[in-house]
Amino acid sequence: MRVGLVDAGSNTVRLVVADATGGVPLPVHTAKWKLRLSEQVGADGHFGEEATGQLVEALHKAVEVARRWGAPAPLAFATAVVRNAPDRAAVLRAVAQHTGVRLCVLPGEVEAELTFLGVRRWMGWRAGPLAVFDIGGGSFEVAFGRGRMPEFAVALPLGAGRLTDEFLGHDGPPTADELRALRRRARHQLRDATARIRWEHPHTVVATSRTFQQLARLCGAAPGRNGPFAERILRRGDLRLAIDRLAALPAAERAGLPGISEPRARQSLAGAVVGHTAMKLSGVRTLAICPWALREGILLRHLEDGADWWAAIEATHDTNGCGAGPDGQWGGASLDGGENDRYGIGDGDARAATTVSLLPLRSTPPTPTA
């Protein structure tokens, strides 16, 4: 069985074609198109014609490559950069009309759940109670669980690209006031989720995403050429020192540091600040770096639960309006339990969080100290 998966992220459109022999998704071909959509959308998140056209072109190429590699109908999903776009319905319609791709926009907490599944499969049951951190361009996901799927998952508007645009919008080294404002936002948004992690006291805490991988390399972890099975860790103390190194340089010069790629150099500092804040508030001193994440989680669910699972995802999160109502707003439950804000943006607040079962019923977790 051969499966294709297309991921339209904030920086890159990626294609993975995998064989499912033995129930494990083994990549046979990968490709990527660097679009940097998060930098091309307007200040209000609108795509507009140019960004939409580039996304359509990249997805068309991805489908052609997938077809040549024996996966003619790849699964396709988009993350926060499309999810938060006010004109997302128009973007998705353009994609469907010009490429035939049904691009599904997953809610943030569903992304966190699937990322957790990918990490659990990679780390195995010996990891015990497991917490997962994932930094994307538009959101930061936190999940915790003891089994195959998480007991809680939360998506917060703390993506490295989003925070860079809001707090570090110039190319020079940041000022002390800019860094303080960024840390305040991170502490405020992470307070409840990190309190839950601290309260659960997980046996293993894992970080995944390209941002965490590059920060770990900057802090001395093995390079990518050593392969996915090399053990990689990220220590909180090392990350704190890395923040100083990154903050001392203009954005363009950060790409000269070990592990920091040119496309992610600008947002590497914001990612480091959010990652360090999450570790500190959670009481975590060391993170294990995992190469599997959201894409692998989707492939695993597809292989384990069959094509009907993805069909249900597409039906639930409509690929023309992606779950939006007739007024373009979303419905459901919010962080505080409100029934009219399922995905945290129904009231138009782009900084709201998405979550499921954030706090346990049996007790109240302690307030962490910064």
mmCIF file of C-alpha atoms in Angstrom:
data_model
loop_
_atom_site.group_PDB
_atom_site.id
_atom_site.type_symbol
_atom_site.label_atom_id
_atom_site.label_comp_id
_atom_site.label_asym_id
_atom_site.label_seq_id
_atom_site.Cartn_x
_atom_site.Cartn_y
_atom_site.Cartn_z
ATOM 1 C CA MET A 1 0.000 0.000 0.000
ATOM 2 C CA ARG A 2 1.401 3.392 -1.010
ATOM 3 C CA VAL A 3 0.070 6.616 0.510
ATOM 4 C CA GLY A 4 0.818 10.232 -0.311
ATOM 5 C CA LEU A 5 0.480 13.118 2.129
ATOM 6 C CA VAL A 6 0.742 16.837 1.387
ATOM 7 C CA ASP A 7 1.313 19.308 4.225
ATOM 8 C CA ALA A 8 0.744 23.012 3.495
ATOM 9 C CA GLY A 9 2.533 24.726 6.363
ATOM 10 C CA SER A 10 3.500 28.276 7.229
ATOM 11 C CA ASN A 11 6.888 28.022 5.509
ATOM 12 C CA THR A 12 6.804 25.027 3.196
ATOM 13 C CA VAL A 13 4.522 22.723 1.230
ATOM 14 C CA ARG A 14 5.827 19.201 1.796
ATOM 15 C CA LEU A 15 5.003 15.925 0.094
ATOM 16 C CA VAL A 16 5.670 12.520 1.606
ATOM 17 C CA VAL A 17 5.035 9.314 -0.332
ATOM 18 C CA ALA A 18 5.235 6.306 1.962
ATOM 19 C CA ASP A 19 4.895 2.540 1.764
ATOM 20 C CA ALA A 20 2.855 0.929 4.504
ATOM 21 C CA THR A 21 4.470 -2.486 4.555
ATOM 22 C CA GLY A 22 4.122 -3.953 8.030
ATOM 23 C CA GLY A 23 1.944 -1.066 9.196
ATOM 24 C CA VAL A 24 4.862 1.381 9.430
ATOM 25 C CA PRO A 25 4.950 4.413 7.093
ATOM 26 C CA LEU A 26 8.323 4.142 5.348
ATOM 27 C CA PRO A 27 9.027 7.175 3.120
ATOM 28 C CA VAL A 28 10.014 6.328 -0.441
ATOM 29 C CA HIS A 29 10.047 9.908 -1.700
ATOM 30 C CA THR A 30 9.817 13.411 -0.240
ATOM 31 C CA ALA A 31 9.654 16.820 -1.871
ATOM 32 C CA LYS A 32 9.133 20.362 -0.672
ATOM 33 C CA TRP A 33 8.340 23.796 -2.045
ATOM 34 C CA LYS A 34 9.454 26.779 0.035
ATOM 35 C CA LEU A 35 6.700 29.389 -0.131
ATOM 36 C CA ARG A 36 7.004 31.177 3.236
ATOM 37 C CA LEU A 37 3.277 31.789 3.221
ATOM 38 C CA SER A 38 3.361 33.320 6.690
ATOM 39 C CA GLU A 39 5.497 36.160 5.292
ATOM 40 C CA GLN A 40 3.323 36.664 2.212
ATOM 41 C CA VAL A 41 -0.112 36.904 3.774
ATOM 42 C CA GLY A 42 -1.338 40.332 4.791
ATOM 43 C CA ALA A 43 -1.018 41.766 8.276
ATOM 44 C CA ASP A 44 -4.610 40.709 8.933
ATOM 45 C CA GLY A 45 -3.936 37.143 7.731
ATOM 46 C CA HIS A 46 -5.621 37.454 4.329
ATOM 47 C CA PHE A 47 -4.014 35.415 1.564
ATOM 48 C CA GLY A 48 -4.912 37.472 -1.443
ATOM 49 C CA GLU A 49 -4.390 36.421 -5.056
ATOM 50 C CA GLU A 50 -0.592 36.126 -5.097
ATOM 51 C CA ALA A 51 -0.223 33.887 -2.032
ATOM 52 C CA THR A 52 -3.221 31.807 -3.101
ATOM 53 C CA GLY A 53 -1.752 31.384 -6.575
ATOM 54 C CA GLN A 54 1.580 30.200 -5.200
ATOM 55 C CA LEU A 55 -0.159 27.699 -2.917
ATOM 56 C CA VAL A 56 -2.235 26.392 -5.832
ATOM 57 C CA GLU A 57 0.878 26.004 -8.003
ATOM 58 C CA ALA A 58 2.793 24.140 -5.282
ATOM 59 C CA LEU A 59 -0.107 21.781 -4.610
ATOM 60 C CA HIS A 60 -0.492 21.095 -8.328
ATOM 61 C CA LYS A 61 3.192 20.120 -8.495
ATOM 62 C CA ALA A 62 2.845 17.974 -5.367
ATOM 63 C CA VAL A 63 -0.046 16.033 -6.891
ATOM 64 C CA GLU A 64 1.927 15.449 -10.096
ATOM 65 C CA VAL A 65 4.950 14.161 -8.164
ATOM 66 C CA ALA A 66 2.763 11.943 -5.975
ATOM 67 C CA ARG A 67 1.137 10.459 -9.070
ATOM 68 C CA ARG A 68 4.523 9.612 -10.568
ATOM 69 C CA TRP A 69 5.438 7.816 -7.348
ATOM 70 C CA GLY A 70 2.273 5.724 -7.287
ATOM 71 C CA ALA A 71 0.103 7.780 -4.918
ATOM 72 C CA PRO A 72 -2.405 9.434 -7.272
ATOM 73 C CA ALA A 73 -4.770 10.776 -4.595
ATOM 74 C CA PRO A 74 -2.653 12.124 -1.721
ATOM 75 C CA LEU A 75 -4.198 13.223 1.541
ATOM 76 C CA ALA A 76 -3.762 16.967 1.919
ATOM 77 C CA PHE A 77 -4.004 19.256 4.917
ATOM 78 C CA ALA A 78 -3.106 22.798 5.916
ATOM 79 C CA THR A 79 -2.086 24.173 9.289
ATOM 80 C CA ALA A 80 -2.445 27.499 11.102
ATOM 81 C CA VAL A 81 -1.488 29.823 8.244
ATOM 82 C CA VAL A 82 -4.614 28.734 6.338
ATOM 83 C CA ARG A 83 -6.726 27.938 9.397
ATOM 84 C CA ASN A 84 -6.441 31.515 10.694
ATOM 85 C CA ALA A 85 -6.906 33.242 7.333
ATOM 86 C CA PRO A 86 -10.136 35.279 7.162
ATOM 87 C CA ASP A 87 -10.412 34.328 3.472
ATOM 88 C CA ARG A 88 -9.636 30.640 4.010
ATOM 89 C CA ALA A 89 -12.879 29.521 2.347
ATOM 90 C CA ALA A 90 -11.880 31.309 -0.865
ATOM 91 C CA VAL A 91 -8.381 29.831 -0.660
ATOM 92 C CA LEU A 92 -9.732 26.306 -0.287
ATOM 93 C CA ARG A 93 -12.180 26.742 -3.145
ATOM 94 C CA ALA A 94 -9.376 27.974 -5.409
ATOM 95 C CA VAL A 95 -7.252 24.963 -4.482
ATOM 96 C CA ALA A 96 -10.104 22.550 -5.200
ATOM 97 C CA GLN A 97 -11.030 24.191 -8.506
ATOM 98 C CA HIS A 98 -7.511 24.405 -9.931
ATOM 99 C CA THR A 99 -5.877 21.249 -8.560
ATOM 100 C CA GLY A 100 -8.677 18.880 -7.584
ATOM 101 C CA VAL A 101 -7.121 18.676 -4.111
ATOM 102 C CA ARG A 102 -9.454 18.644 -1.122
ATOM 103 C CA LEU A 103 -7.257 20.593 1.271
ATOM 104 C CA CYS A 104 -8.435 19.901 4.807
ATOM 105 C CA VAL A 105 -7.782 22.414 7.578
ATOM 106 C CA LEU A 106 -7.367 20.585 10.862
ATOM 107 C CA PRO A 107 -8.314 22.273 14.138
ATOM 108 C CA GLY A 108 -5.307 22.916 16.335
ATOM 109 C CA GLU A 109 -6.226 20.352 18.951
ATOM 110 C CA VAL A 110 -6.615 17.666 16.268
ATOM 111 C CA GLU A 111 -3.117 18.514 15.044
ATOM 112 C CA ALA A 112 -1.868 18.122 18.619
ATOM 113 C CA GLU A 113 -3.609 14.745 19.001
ATOM 114 C CA LEU A 114 -2.142 13.389 15.769
ATOM 115 C CA THR A 115 1.313 14.719 16.592
ATOM 116 C CA PHE A 116 1.072 12.940 19.935
ATOM 117 C CA LEU A 117 0.227 9.682 18.140
ATOM 118 C CA GLY A 118 3.275 10.009 15.898
ATOM 119 C CA VAL A 119 5.535 10.726 18.867
ATOM 120 C CA ARG A 120 4.051 7.866 20.915
ATOM 121 C CA ARG A 121 4.694 5.408 18.100
ATOM 122 C CA TRP A 122 8.295 6.579 17.755
ATOM 123 C CA MET A 123 9.097 6.711 21.473
ATOM 124 C CA GLY A 124 7.217 3.518 22.390
ATOM 125 C CA TRP A 125 5.446 2.504 25.565
ATOM 126 C CA ARG A 126 8.614 2.624 27.637
ATOM 127 C CA ALA A 127 8.309 6.423 27.451
ATOM 128 C CA GLY A 128 5.482 6.122 29.987
ATOM 129 C CA PRO A 129 3.239 9.134 30.642
ATOM 130 C CA LEU A 130 4.199 11.397 27.775
ATOM 131 C CA ALA A 131 4.097 15.158 27.170
ATOM 132 C CA VAL A 132 4.706 16.660 23.738
ATOM 133 C CA PHE A 133 5.649 20.205 22.669
ATOM 134 C CA ASP A 134 5.408 21.251 19.015
ATOM 135 C CA ILE A 135 6.282 24.702 17.635
ATOM 136 C CA GLY A 136 4.864 25.589 14.247
ATOM 137 C CA GLY A 137 4.854 28.820 12.321
ATOM 138 C CA GLY A 138 1.383 29.807 13.515
ATOM 139 C CA SER A 139 0.733 27.806 16.674
ATOM 140 C CA PHE A 140 2.317 25.956 19.582
ATOM 141 C CA GLU A 141 0.777 22.600 20.527
ATOM 142 C CA VAL A 142 0.971 20.868 23.895
ATOM 143 C CA ALA A 143 -0.360 17.372 24.582
ATOM 144 C CA PHE A 144 -0.216 14.841 27.391
ATOM 145 C CA GLY A 145 -1.336 11.243 27.658
ATOM 146 C CA ARG A 146 -0.652 7.793 29.031
ATOM 147 C CA GLY A 147 -1.957 5.792 26.086
ATOM 148 C CA ARG A 148 -2.079 5.831 22.304
ATOM 149 C CA MET A 149 -3.902 9.163 22.117
ATOM 150 C CA PRO A 150 -3.599 12.156 24.461
ATOM 151 C CA GLU A 151 -5.810 12.883 27.434
ATOM 152 C CA PHE A 152 -5.582 16.572 26.679
ATOM 153 C CA ALA A 153 -4.314 18.579 23.743
ATOM 154 C CA VAL A 154 -4.109 22.323 23.309
ATOM 155 C CA ALA A 155 -3.116 24.609 20.450
ATOM 156 C CA LEU A 156 -1.953 28.083 21.417
ATOM 157 C CA PRO A 157 -1.344 31.132 19.180
ATOM 158 C CA LEU A 158 2.382 31.059 19.909
ATOM 159 C CA GLY A 159 3.805 30.026 16.556
ATOM 160 C CA ALA A 160 7.340 31.199 15.888
ATOM 161 C CA GLY A 161 6.378 33.032 12.702
ATOM 162 C CA ARG A 162 3.332 34.678 14.240
ATOM 163 C CA LEU A 163 5.270 35.968 17.256
ATOM 164 C CA THR A 164 8.145 37.165 15.094
ATOM 165 C CA ASP A 165 5.760 39.289 13.044
ATOM 166 C CA GLU A 166 4.088 40.687 16.153
ATOM 167 C CA PHE A 167 7.068 41.326 18.436
ATOM 168 C CA LEU A 168 10.240 41.138 16.324
ATOM 169 C CA GLY A 169 9.090 42.679 13.078
ATOM 170 C CA HIS A 170 12.422 44.200 12.033
ATOM 171 C CA ASP A 171 15.593 42.461 10.861
ATOM 172 C CA GLY A 172 17.975 43.864 13.467
ATOM 173 C CA PRO A 173 18.748 42.479 16.931
ATOM 174 C CA PRO A 174 15.731 42.860 19.251
ATOM 175 C CA THR A 175 15.586 45.404 22.037
ATOM 176 C CA ALA A 176 15.267 44.348 25.667
ATOM 177 C CA ASP A 177 11.709 45.710 25.716
ATOM 178 C CA GLU A 178 10.751 43.612 22.685
ATOM 179 C CA LEU A 179 12.066 40.440 24.305
ATOM 180 C CA ARG A 180 10.273 41.227 27.576
ATOM 181 C CA ALA A 181 6.988 41.736 25.735
ATOM 182 C CA LEU A 182 7.461 38.450 23.883
ATOM 183 C CA ARG A 183 8.155 36.575 27.119
ATOM 184 C CA ARG A 184 5.097 38.126 28.788
ATOM 185 C CA ARG A 185 2.864 36.924 25.955
ATOM 186 C CA ALA A 186 4.374 33.435 26.092
ATOM 187 C CA ARG A 187 3.970 33.179 29.878
ATOM 188 C CA HIS A 188 0.373 34.363 29.723
ATOM 189 C CA GLN A 189 -0.663 31.962 26.963
ATOM 190 C CA LEU A 190 1.235 28.973 28.375
ATOM 191 C CA ARG A 191 0.130 29.340 31.998
ATOM 192 C CA ASP A 192 -2.737 26.831 32.073
ATOM 193 C CA ALA A 193 -1.250 24.219 29.732
ATOM 194 C CA THR A 194 2.100 24.166 31.509
ATOM 195 C CA ALA A 195 0.360 23.961 34.881
ATOM 196 C CA ARG A 196 -1.282 20.767 33.641
ATOM 197 C CA ILE A 197 2.068 19.349 32.498
ATOM 198 C CA ARG A 198 3.679 20.180 35.831
ATOM 199 C CA TRP A 199 0.758 18.611 37.689
ATOM 200 C CA GLU A 200 0.840 15.399 35.612
ATOM 201 C CA HIS A 201 4.608 14.999 36.096
ATOM 202 C CA PRO A 202 5.206 13.079 32.827
ATOM 203 C CA HIS A 203 7.903 10.430 32.679
ATOM 204 C CA THR A 204 9.080 11.698 29.272
ATOM 205 C CA VAL A 205 8.781 15.126 27.659
ATOM 206 C CA VAL A 206 9.379 15.312 23.918
ATOM 207 C CA ALA A 207 9.765 18.177 21.460
ATOM 208 C CA THR A 208 9.060 17.843 17.783
ATOM 209 C CA SER A 209 9.088 20.181 14.772
ATOM 210 C CA ARG A 210 11.797 21.625 12.595
ATOM 211 C CA THR A 211 12.183 24.599 14.941
ATOM 212 C CA PHE A 212 12.968 22.419 17.956
ATOM 213 C CA GLN A 213 15.290 20.248 15.862
ATOM 214 C CA GLN A 214 17.274 23.268 14.719
ATOM 215 C CA LEU A 215 17.443 24.719 18.235
ATOM 216 C CA ALA A 216 18.692 21.378 19.541
ATOM 217 C CA ARG A 217 21.395 21.344 16.866
ATOM 218 C CA LEU A 218 22.381 24.892 17.856
ATOM 219 C CA CYS A 219 22.708 23.632 21.427
ATOM 220 C CA GLY A 220 24.988 20.751 20.454
ATOM 221 C CA ALA A 221 22.717 17.885 19.348
ATOM 222 C CA ALA A 222 23.828 15.531 16.580
ATOM 223 C CA PRO A 223 23.446 16.867 13.019
ATOM 224 C CA GLY A 224 20.804 15.524 10.682
ATOM 225 C CA ARG A 225 23.360 13.540 8.671
ATOM 226 C CA ASN A 226 23.667 11.182 11.663
ATOM 227 C CA GLY A 227 20.196 9.898 10.828
ATOM 228 C CA PRO A 228 16.876 9.796 12.696
ATOM 229 C CA PHE A 229 17.973 7.174 15.237
ATOM 230 C CA ALA A 230 20.685 9.317 16.829
ATOM 231 C CA GLU A 231 19.641 10.378 20.315
ATOM 232 C CA ARG A 232 19.056 14.119 20.488
ATOM 233 C CA ILE A 233 18.179 16.152 23.568
ATOM 234 C CA LEU A 234 17.663 19.823 24.341
ATOM 235 C CA ARG A 235 18.565 21.157 27.795
ATOM 236 C CA ARG A 236 16.816 24.184 29.211
ATOM 237 C CA GLY A 237 20.056 25.809 30.336
ATOM 238 C CA ASP A 238 21.574 25.432 26.878
ATOM 239 C CA LEU A 239 18.463 26.895 25.275
ATOM 240 C CA ARG A 240 18.671 29.929 27.560
ATOM 241 C CA LEU A 241 22.226 30.565 26.357
ATOM 242 C CA ALA A 242 21.098 30.060 22.758
ATOM 243 C CA ILE A 243 18.537 32.841 23.176
ATOM 244 C CA ASP A 244 21.366 35.240 23.989
ATOM 245 C CA ARG A 245 23.321 34.092 20.911
ATOM 246 C CA LEU A 246 20.323 34.523 18.628
ATOM 247 C CA ALA A 247 19.294 37.876 20.108
ATOM 248 C CA ALA A 248 22.767 39.326 19.596
ATOM 249 C CA LEU A 249 22.545 38.895 15.812
ATOM 250 C CA PRO A 250 20.463 40.418 13.026
ATOM 251 C CA ALA A 251 17.982 37.926 11.612
ATOM 252 C CA ALA A 252 19.984 37.284 8.434
ATOM 253 C CA GLU A 253 23.160 36.410 10.336
ATOM 254 C CA ARG A 254 21.481 33.764 12.496
ATOM 255 C CA ALA A 255 21.613 31.395 9.529
ATOM 256 C CA GLY A 256 25.364 31.227 10.085
ATOM 257 C CA LEU A 257 24.861 29.495 13.425
ATOM 258 C CA PRO A 258 24.945 25.674 13.635
ATOM 259 C CA GLY A 259 21.613 24.128 12.702
ATOM 260 C CA ILE A 260 19.754 27.346 11.857
ATOM 261 C CA SER A 261 18.508 27.317 8.263
ATOM 262 C CA GLU A 262 18.116 30.485 6.233
ATOM 263 C CA PRO A 263 14.308 30.144 5.861
ATOM 264 C CA ARG A 264 13.861 29.822 9.641
ATOM 265 C CA ALA A 265 16.573 32.225 10.781
ATOM 266 C CA ARG A 266 14.174 35.124 11.255
ATOM 267 C CA GLN A 267 11.786 33.182 13.503
ATOM 268 C CA SER A 268 14.378 31.123 15.375
ATOM 269 C CA LEU A 269 14.607 33.600 18.265
ATOM 270 C CA ALA A 270 10.861 33.650 18.902
ATOM 271 C CA GLY A 271 10.816 29.848 18.768
ATOM 272 C CA ALA A 272 13.639 29.680 21.306
ATOM 273 C CA VAL A 273 11.881 32.078 23.689
ATOM 274 C CA VAL A 274 8.595 30.161 23.545
ATOM 275 C CA GLY A 275 10.328 26.791 23.904
ATOM 276 C CA HIS A 276 12.356 27.959 26.908
ATOM 277 C CA THR A 277 9.286 29.510 28.540
ATOM 278 C CA ALA A 278 7.304 26.292 28.092
ATOM 279 C CA MET A 279 10.114 24.247 29.630
ATOM 280 C CA LYS A 280 10.533 26.622 32.565
ATOM 281 C CA LEU A 281 6.836 26.879 33.419
ATOM 282 C CA SER A 282 6.441 23.097 33.101
ATOM 283 C CA GLY A 283 9.423 22.381 35.334
ATOM 284 C CA VAL A 284 11.124 20.511 32.466
ATOM 285 C CA ARG A 285 14.918 20.577 32.287
ATOM 286 C CA THR A 286 15.484 18.262 29.309
ATOM 287 C CA LEU A 287 13.512 17.531 26.139
ATOM 288 C CA ALA A 288 13.973 14.509 23.893
ATOM 289 C CA ILE A 289 13.838 15.445 20.204
ATOM 290 C CA CYS A 290 11.568 13.230 18.097
ATOM 291 C CA PRO A 291 11.725 13.063 14.284
ATOM 292 C CA TRP A 292 8.084 11.965 13.964
ATOM 293 C CA ALA A 293 5.273 14.483 14.281
ATOM 294 C CA LEU A 294 1.994 15.466 12.621
ATOM 295 C CA ARG A 295 2.581 13.960 9.175
ATOM 296 C CA GLU A 296 3.525 10.598 10.649
ATOM 297 C CA GLY A 297 0.534 10.753 12.997
ATOM 298 C CA ILE A 298 -1.824 11.243 10.060
ATOM 299 C CA LEU A 299 -0.226 8.401 8.112
ATOM 300 C CA LEU A 300 -0.456 6.107 11.138
ATOM 301 C CA ARG A 301 -4.138 6.863 11.709
ATOM 302 C CA HIS A 302 -4.804 6.307 8.024
ATOM 303 C CA LEU A 303 -2.990 2.965 8.059
ATOM 304 C CA GLU A 304 -4.456 1.767 11.357
ATOM 305 C CA ASP A 305 -8.040 3.002 10.972
ATOM 306 C CA GLY A 306 -8.468 2.915 7.199
ATOM 307 C CA ALA A 307 -9.562 5.423 4.579
ATOM 308 C CA ASP A 308 -12.909 5.964 6.310
ATOM 309 C CA TRP A 309 -11.086 7.845 9.071
ATOM 310 C CA TRP A 310 -9.782 10.516 6.702
ATOM 311 C CA ALA A 311 -13.149 10.704 4.947
ATOM 312 C CA ALA A 312 -14.726 11.454 8.328
ATOM 313 C CA ILE A 313 -12.107 14.147 8.964
ATOM 314 C CA GLU A 314 -12.913 15.766 5.623
ATOM 315 C CA ALA A 315 -16.636 15.593 6.313
ATOM 316 C CA THR A 316 -16.257 17.055 9.796
ATOM 317 C CA HIS A 317 -13.863 19.793 8.727
ATOM 318 C CA ASP A 318 -15.405 20.752 5.395
ATOM 319 C CA THR A 319 -12.749 21.356 2.746
ATOM 320 C CA ASN A 320 -14.655 24.228 1.159
ATOM 321 C CA GLY A 321 -15.403 26.133 4.333
ATOM 322 C CA CYS A 322 -13.444 23.966 6.755
ATOM 323 C CA GLY A 323 -16.082 23.854 9.434
ATOM 324 C CA ALA A 324 -16.981 27.520 9.175
ATOM 325 C CA GLY A 325 -20.591 28.526 9.425
ATOM 326 C CA PRO A 326 -22.417 30.751 6.935
ATOM 327 C CA ASP A 327 -20.928 33.855 8.559
ATOM 328 C CA GLY A 328 -17.418 32.456 8.291
ATOM 329 C CA GLN A 329 -17.177 31.808 12.031
ATOM 330 C CA TRP A 330 -16.469 28.590 13.842
ATOM 331 C CA GLY A 331 -18.666 26.818 16.372
ATOM 332 C CA GLY A 332 -18.036 24.604 19.434
ATOM 333 C CA ALA A 333 -16.334 24.768 22.870
ATOM 334 C CA SER A 334 -13.550 27.079 24.027
ATOM 335 C CA LEU A 335 -10.826 27.015 26.650
ATOM 336 C CA ASP A 336 -13.286 28.219 29.274
ATOM 337 C CA GLY A 337 -15.981 25.777 28.174
ATOM 338 C CA GLY A 338 -18.075 28.198 26.117
ATOM 339 C CA GLU A 339 -20.200 26.378 23.552
ATOM 340 C CA ASN A 340 -19.950 29.020 20.827
ATOM 341 C CA ASP A 341 -16.211 29.052 20.268
ATOM 342 C CA ARG A 342 -15.107 25.526 19.545
ATOM 343 C CA TYR A 343 -11.830 26.508 17.914
ATOM 344 C CA GLY A 344 -11.131 29.683 19.811
ATOM 345 C CA ILE A 345 -11.635 32.150 16.953
ATOM 346 C CA GLY A 346 -15.410 32.446 16.783
ATOM 347 C CA ASP A 347 -15.288 35.900 18.390
ATOM 348 C CA GLY A 348 -12.638 37.085 15.964
ATOM 349 C CA ASP A 349 -9.811 36.964 18.524
ATOM 350 C CA ALA A 350 -6.827 35.613 16.612
ATOM 351 C CA ARG A 351 -4.957 35.093 19.892
ATOM 352 C CA ALA A 352 -7.492 32.658 21.377
ATOM 353 C CA ALA A 353 -6.491 29.069 22.075
ATOM 354 C CA THR A 354 -7.991 25.759 21.011
ATOM 355 C CA THR A 355 -8.169 22.960 23.512
ATOM 356 C CA VAL A 356 -9.774 19.765 24.736
ATOM 357 C CA SER A 357 -9.967 18.717 28.386
ATOM 358 C CA LEU A 358 -7.304 21.136 29.531
ATOM 359 C CA LEU A 359 -7.795 20.717 33.282
ATOM 360 C CA PRO A 360 -8.645 17.486 35.137
ATOM 361 C CA LEU A 361 -11.812 17.170 37.160
ATOM 362 C CA ARG A 362 -10.286 15.427 40.150
ATOM 363 C CA SER A 363 -8.213 18.351 41.434
ATOM 364 C CA THR A 364 -6.733 21.723 40.585
ATOM 365 C CA PRO A 365 -3.112 21.822 39.433
ATOM 366 C CA PRO A 366 -0.742 24.127 41.259
ATOM 367 C CA THR A 367 0.185 27.527 39.901
ATOM 368 C CA PRO A 368 3.718 27.240 38.512
ATOM 369 C CA THR A 369 6.389 29.716 39.468
ATOM 370 C CA ALA A 370 8.283 31.487 36.734
#
